[in-house]
mmCIF file of C-alpha atoms and ligand atoms in Angstrom:
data_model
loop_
_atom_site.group_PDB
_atom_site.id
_atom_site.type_symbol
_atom_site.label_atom_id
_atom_site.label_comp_id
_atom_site.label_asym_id
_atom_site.label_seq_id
_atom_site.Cartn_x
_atom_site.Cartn_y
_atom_site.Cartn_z
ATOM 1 C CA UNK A 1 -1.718 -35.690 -8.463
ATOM 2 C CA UNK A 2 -2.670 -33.291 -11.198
ATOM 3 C CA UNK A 3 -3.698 -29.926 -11.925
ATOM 4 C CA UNK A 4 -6.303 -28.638 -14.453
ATOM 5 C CA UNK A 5 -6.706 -25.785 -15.653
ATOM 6 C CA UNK A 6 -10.190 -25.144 -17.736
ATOM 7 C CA UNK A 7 -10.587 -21.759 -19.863
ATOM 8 C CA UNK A 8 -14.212 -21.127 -20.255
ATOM 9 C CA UNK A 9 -17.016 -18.723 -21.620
ATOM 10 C CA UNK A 10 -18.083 -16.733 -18.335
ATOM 11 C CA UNK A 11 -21.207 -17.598 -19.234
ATOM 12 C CA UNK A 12 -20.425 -21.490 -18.499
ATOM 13 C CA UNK A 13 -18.965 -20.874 -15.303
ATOM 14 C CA UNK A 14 -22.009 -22.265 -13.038
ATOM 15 C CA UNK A 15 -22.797 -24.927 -15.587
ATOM 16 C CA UNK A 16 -19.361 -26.039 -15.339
ATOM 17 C CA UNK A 17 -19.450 -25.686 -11.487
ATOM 18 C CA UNK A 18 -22.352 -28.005 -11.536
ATOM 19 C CA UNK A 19 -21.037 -30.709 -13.243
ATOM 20 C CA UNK A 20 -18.399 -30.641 -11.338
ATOM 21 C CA UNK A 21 -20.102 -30.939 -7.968
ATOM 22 C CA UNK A 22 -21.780 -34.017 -9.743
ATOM 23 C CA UNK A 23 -18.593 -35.767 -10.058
ATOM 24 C CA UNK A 24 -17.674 -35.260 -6.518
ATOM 25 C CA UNK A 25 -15.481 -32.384 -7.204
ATOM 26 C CA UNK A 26 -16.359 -29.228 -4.469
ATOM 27 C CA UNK A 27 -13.391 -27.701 -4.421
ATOM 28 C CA UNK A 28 -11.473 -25.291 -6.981
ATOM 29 C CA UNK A 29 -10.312 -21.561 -7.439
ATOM 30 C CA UNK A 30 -11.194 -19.941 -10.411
ATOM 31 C CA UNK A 31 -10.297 -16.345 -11.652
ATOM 32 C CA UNK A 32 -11.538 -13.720 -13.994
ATOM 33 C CA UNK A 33 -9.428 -13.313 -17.089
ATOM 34 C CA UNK A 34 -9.265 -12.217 -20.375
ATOM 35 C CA UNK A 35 -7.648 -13.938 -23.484
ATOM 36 C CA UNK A 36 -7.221 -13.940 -26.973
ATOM 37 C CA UNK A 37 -8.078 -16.885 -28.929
ATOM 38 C CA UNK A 38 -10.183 -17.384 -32.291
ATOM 39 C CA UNK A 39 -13.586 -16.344 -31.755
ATOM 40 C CA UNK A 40 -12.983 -12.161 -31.834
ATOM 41 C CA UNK A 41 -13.190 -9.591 -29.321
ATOM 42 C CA UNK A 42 -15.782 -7.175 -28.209
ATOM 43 C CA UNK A 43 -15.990 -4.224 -30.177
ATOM 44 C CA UNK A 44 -16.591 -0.698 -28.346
ATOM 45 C CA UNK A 45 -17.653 2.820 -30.526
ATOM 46 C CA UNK A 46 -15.088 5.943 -29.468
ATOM 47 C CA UNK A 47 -16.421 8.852 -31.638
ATOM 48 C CA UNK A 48 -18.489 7.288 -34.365
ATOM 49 C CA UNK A 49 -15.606 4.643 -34.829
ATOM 50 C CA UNK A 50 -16.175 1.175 -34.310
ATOM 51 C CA UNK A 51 -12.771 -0.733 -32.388
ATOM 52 C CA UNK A 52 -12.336 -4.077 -31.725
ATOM 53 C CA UNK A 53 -10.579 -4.282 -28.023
ATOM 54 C CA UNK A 54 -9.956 -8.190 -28.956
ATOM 55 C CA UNK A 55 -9.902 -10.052 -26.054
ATOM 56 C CA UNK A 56 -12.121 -11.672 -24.047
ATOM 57 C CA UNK A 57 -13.804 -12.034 -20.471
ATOM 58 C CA UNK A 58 -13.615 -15.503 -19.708
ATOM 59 C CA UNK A 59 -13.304 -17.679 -16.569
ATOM 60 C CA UNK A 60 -10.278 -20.048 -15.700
ATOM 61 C CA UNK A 61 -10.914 -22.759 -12.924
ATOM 62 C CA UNK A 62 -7.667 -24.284 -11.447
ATOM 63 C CA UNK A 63 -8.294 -27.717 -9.965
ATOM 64 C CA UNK A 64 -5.486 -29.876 -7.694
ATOM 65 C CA UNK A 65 -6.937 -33.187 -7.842
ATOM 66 C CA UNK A 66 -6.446 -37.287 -7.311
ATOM 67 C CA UNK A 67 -5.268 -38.990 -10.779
ATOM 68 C CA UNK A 68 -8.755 -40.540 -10.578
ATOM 69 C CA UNK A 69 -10.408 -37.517 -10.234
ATOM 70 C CA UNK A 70 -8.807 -36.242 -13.828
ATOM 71 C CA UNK A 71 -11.354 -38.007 -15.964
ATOM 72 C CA UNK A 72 -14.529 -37.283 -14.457
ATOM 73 C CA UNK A 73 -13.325 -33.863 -14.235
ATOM 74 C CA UNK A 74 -12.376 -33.244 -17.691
ATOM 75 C CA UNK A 75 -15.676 -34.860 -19.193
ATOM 76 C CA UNK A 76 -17.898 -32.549 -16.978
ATOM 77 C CA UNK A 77 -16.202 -29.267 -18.374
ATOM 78 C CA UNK A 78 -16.326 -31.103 -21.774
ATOM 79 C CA UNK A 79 -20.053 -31.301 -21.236
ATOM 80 C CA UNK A 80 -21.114 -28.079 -19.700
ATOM 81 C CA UNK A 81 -18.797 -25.971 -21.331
ATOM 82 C CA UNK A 82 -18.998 -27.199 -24.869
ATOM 83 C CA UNK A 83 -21.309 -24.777 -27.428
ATOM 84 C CA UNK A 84 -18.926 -25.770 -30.674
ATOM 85 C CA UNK A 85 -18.852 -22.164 -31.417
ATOM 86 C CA UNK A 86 -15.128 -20.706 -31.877
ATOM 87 C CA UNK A 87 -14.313 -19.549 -28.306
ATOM 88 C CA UNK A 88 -15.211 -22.552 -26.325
ATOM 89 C CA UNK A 89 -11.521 -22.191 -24.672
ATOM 90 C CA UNK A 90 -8.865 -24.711 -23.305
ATOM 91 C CA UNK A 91 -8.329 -27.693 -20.519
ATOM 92 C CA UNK A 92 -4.945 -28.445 -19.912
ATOM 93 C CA UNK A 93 -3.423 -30.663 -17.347
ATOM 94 C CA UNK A 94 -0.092 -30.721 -15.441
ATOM 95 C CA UNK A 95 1.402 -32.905 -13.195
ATOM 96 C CA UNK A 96 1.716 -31.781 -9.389
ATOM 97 C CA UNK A 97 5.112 -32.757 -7.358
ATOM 98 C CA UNK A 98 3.823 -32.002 -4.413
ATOM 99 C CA UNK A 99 0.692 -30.435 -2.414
ATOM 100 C CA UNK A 100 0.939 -29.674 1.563
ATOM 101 C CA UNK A 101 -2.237 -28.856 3.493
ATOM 102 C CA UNK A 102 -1.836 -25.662 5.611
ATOM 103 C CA UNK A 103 -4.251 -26.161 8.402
ATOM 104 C CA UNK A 104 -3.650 -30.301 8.660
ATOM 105 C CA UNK A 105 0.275 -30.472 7.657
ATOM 106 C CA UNK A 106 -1.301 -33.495 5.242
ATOM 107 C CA UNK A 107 0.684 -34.229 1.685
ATOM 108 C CA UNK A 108 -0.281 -35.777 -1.466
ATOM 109 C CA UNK A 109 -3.801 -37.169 -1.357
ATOM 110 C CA UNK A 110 -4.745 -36.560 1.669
ATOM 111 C CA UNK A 111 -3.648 -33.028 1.505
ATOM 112 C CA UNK A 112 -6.457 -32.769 -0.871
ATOM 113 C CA UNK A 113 -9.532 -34.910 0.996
ATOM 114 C CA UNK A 114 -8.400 -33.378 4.551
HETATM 115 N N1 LIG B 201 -2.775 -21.318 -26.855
HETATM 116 C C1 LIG B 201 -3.465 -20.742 -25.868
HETATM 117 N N2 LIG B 201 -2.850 -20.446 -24.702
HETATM 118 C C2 LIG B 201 -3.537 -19.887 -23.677
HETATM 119 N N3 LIG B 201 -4.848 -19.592 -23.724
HETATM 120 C C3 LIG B 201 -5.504 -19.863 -24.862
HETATM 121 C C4 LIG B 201 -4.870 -20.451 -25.997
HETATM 122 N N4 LIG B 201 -5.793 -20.622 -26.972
HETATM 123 C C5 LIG B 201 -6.955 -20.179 -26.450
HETATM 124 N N5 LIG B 201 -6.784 -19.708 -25.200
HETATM 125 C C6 LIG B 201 -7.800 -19.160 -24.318
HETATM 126 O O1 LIG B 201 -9.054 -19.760 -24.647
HETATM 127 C C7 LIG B 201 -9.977 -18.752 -25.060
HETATM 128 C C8 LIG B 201 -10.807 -19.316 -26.189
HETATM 129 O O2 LIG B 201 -9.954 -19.593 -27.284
HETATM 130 P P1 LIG B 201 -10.488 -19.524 -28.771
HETATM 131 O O3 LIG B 201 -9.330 -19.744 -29.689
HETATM 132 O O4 LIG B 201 -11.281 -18.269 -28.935
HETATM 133 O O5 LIG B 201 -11.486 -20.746 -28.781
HETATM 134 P P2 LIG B 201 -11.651 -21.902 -29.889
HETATM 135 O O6 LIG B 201 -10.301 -22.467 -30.183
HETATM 136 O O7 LIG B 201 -12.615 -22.830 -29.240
HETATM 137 O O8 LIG B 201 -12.272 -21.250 -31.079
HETATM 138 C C9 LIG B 201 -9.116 -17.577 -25.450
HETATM 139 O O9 LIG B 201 -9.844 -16.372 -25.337
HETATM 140 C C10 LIG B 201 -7.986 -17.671 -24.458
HETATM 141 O O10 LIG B 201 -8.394 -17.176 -23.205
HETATM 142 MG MG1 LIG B 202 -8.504 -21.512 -30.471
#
């Protein structure tokens, strides 16, 4: 059981979703967050004076999934989310002790397919 955890442009978000889905994978939570990174920040004008706020909306998607699953998973964020432009953002993946279903009481695997 891992977890990934994919950084992206907001703008990739439904791209990334999609590829997902093609690979099988439906289920994820994702949150709105902002980060600092190499490709620089939005700049906003107070008084005639330009000021770069630095960071960045992006998107992260958290993903529990099957060993299996981690491939697949990582080259469809890899594909949709790629532009080669500094900002593309960050997969990472961590390994999962253990995951409980709430409504079934099922662990490991079957936690995940239940
Ligand atoms: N070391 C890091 N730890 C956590 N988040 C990071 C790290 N590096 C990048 N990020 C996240 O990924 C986003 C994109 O990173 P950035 O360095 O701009 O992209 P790239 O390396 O592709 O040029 C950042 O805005 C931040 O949210
Ligand atoms: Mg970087």
């Amino acid at each position: 059981m891992k977890k990934i955890n994919a950084i992206v442009r907001a703008s990739k978000f439904e791209a990334v979703r999609d590829a997902l889905a093609e690979k099988n994978i439906h289920f994820f939570s994702f949150f709105e967050i902002k980060g600092y990174g190499h490709a620089k920040g939005e700049h906003r004008t107070y008084r005639g004076a330009a000021y770069d706020i630095g960071y960045i909306a992006r998107i992260e998607l958290e993903i529990i999934l099957s060993d299996t699953f981690v491939a697949p998973a990582i080259e469809a964020i890899l594909s949709a989310a790629k532009t080669g432009e500094k900002g593309d953002g960050l997969i990472t993946v961590t390994p999962i002790e253990q995951v409980i279903n709430i409504r079934t009481g099922f662990t490991g695997s079957e936690a995940i397919n239940s």
